[in-house]
Coordinates of C-alpha atoms in Angstrom, one line a residue:
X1192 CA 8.0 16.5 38.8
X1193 CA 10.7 14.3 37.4
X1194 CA 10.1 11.4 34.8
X1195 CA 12.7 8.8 34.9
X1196 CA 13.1 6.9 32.0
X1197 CA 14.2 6.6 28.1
X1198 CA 13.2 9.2 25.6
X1199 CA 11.4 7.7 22.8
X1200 CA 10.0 11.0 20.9
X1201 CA 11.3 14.2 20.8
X1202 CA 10.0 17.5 18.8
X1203 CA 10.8 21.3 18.7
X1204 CA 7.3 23.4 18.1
X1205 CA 6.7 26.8 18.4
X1206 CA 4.2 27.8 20.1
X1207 CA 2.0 31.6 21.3
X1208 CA 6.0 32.9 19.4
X1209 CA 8.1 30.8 22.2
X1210 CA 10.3 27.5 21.4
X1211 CA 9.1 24.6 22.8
X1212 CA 10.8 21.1 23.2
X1213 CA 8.7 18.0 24.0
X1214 CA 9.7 15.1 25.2
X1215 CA 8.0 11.4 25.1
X1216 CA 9.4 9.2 28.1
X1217 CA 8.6 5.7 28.7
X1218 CA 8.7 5.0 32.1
X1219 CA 7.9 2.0 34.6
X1220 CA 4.4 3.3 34.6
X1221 CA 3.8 4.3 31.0
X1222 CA 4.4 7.4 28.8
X1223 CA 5.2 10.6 30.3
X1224 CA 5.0 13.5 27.8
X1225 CA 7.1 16.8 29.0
X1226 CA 7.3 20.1 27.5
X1227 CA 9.9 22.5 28.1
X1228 CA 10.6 25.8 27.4
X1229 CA 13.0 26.4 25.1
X1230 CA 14.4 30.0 26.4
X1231 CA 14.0 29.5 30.2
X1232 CA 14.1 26.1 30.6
X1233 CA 11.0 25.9 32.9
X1234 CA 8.9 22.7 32.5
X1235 CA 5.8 24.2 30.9
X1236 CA 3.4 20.7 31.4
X1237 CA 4.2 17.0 32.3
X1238 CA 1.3 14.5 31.3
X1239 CA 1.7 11.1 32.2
X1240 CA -0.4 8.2 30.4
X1241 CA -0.3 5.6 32.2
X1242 CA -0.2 2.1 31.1
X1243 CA -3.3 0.6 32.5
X1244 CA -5.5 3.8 30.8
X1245 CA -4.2 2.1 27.4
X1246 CA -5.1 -0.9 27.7
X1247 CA -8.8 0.1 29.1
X1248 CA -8.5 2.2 25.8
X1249 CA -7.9 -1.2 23.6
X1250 CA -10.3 -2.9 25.5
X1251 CA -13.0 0.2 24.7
X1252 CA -11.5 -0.4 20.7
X1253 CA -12.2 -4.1 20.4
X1254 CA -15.8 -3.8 22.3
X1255 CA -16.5 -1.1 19.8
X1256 CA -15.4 -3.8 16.6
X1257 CA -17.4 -6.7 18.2
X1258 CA -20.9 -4.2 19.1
X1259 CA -20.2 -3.3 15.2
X1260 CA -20.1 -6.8 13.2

C-alpha cells in the first residue's frame, strides 16, 4: 500500500531485537503511520487515521466536558 504525502514524524525503535523506522504521513485523507523494517526494507504495518475518525473523536471529547459540568 502506498501513502502519498509529507512526512511529519519520524522515529527509529527497536523492536522483538530488529530496527524499525516509522513514519507519520499526512495525506489528503488524514495521517497514515508506516513502519518499516530497518534490515529488509519490508513494510512491516501501514495504519491510516483518517480525518473524519478525529473529528468524531473531538466531538466524543467535548460531549464528555459538557455530560461532566
Amino acid at each position: 500500500e502506498e501513502a502519498s504525502g509529507e512526512v511529519t514524524e519520524k522515529e527509529v525503535e527497536k523492536e522483538n531485537g530488529t530496527i524499525v523506522y516509522e513514519f507519520d504521513i499526512k495525506t489528503n485523507a488524514g495521517e497514515t503511520e508506516v513502519e518499516i523494517d530497518g534490515m529488509s526494507g519490508e513494510v512491516l504495518q501501514v495504519e491510516v487515521d483518517d480525518e473524519d475518525e478525529d473529528e468524531d473523536d473531538q466531538d466524543d471529547d467535548q460531549q464528555d466536558t459538557k455530560s461532566s459540568q
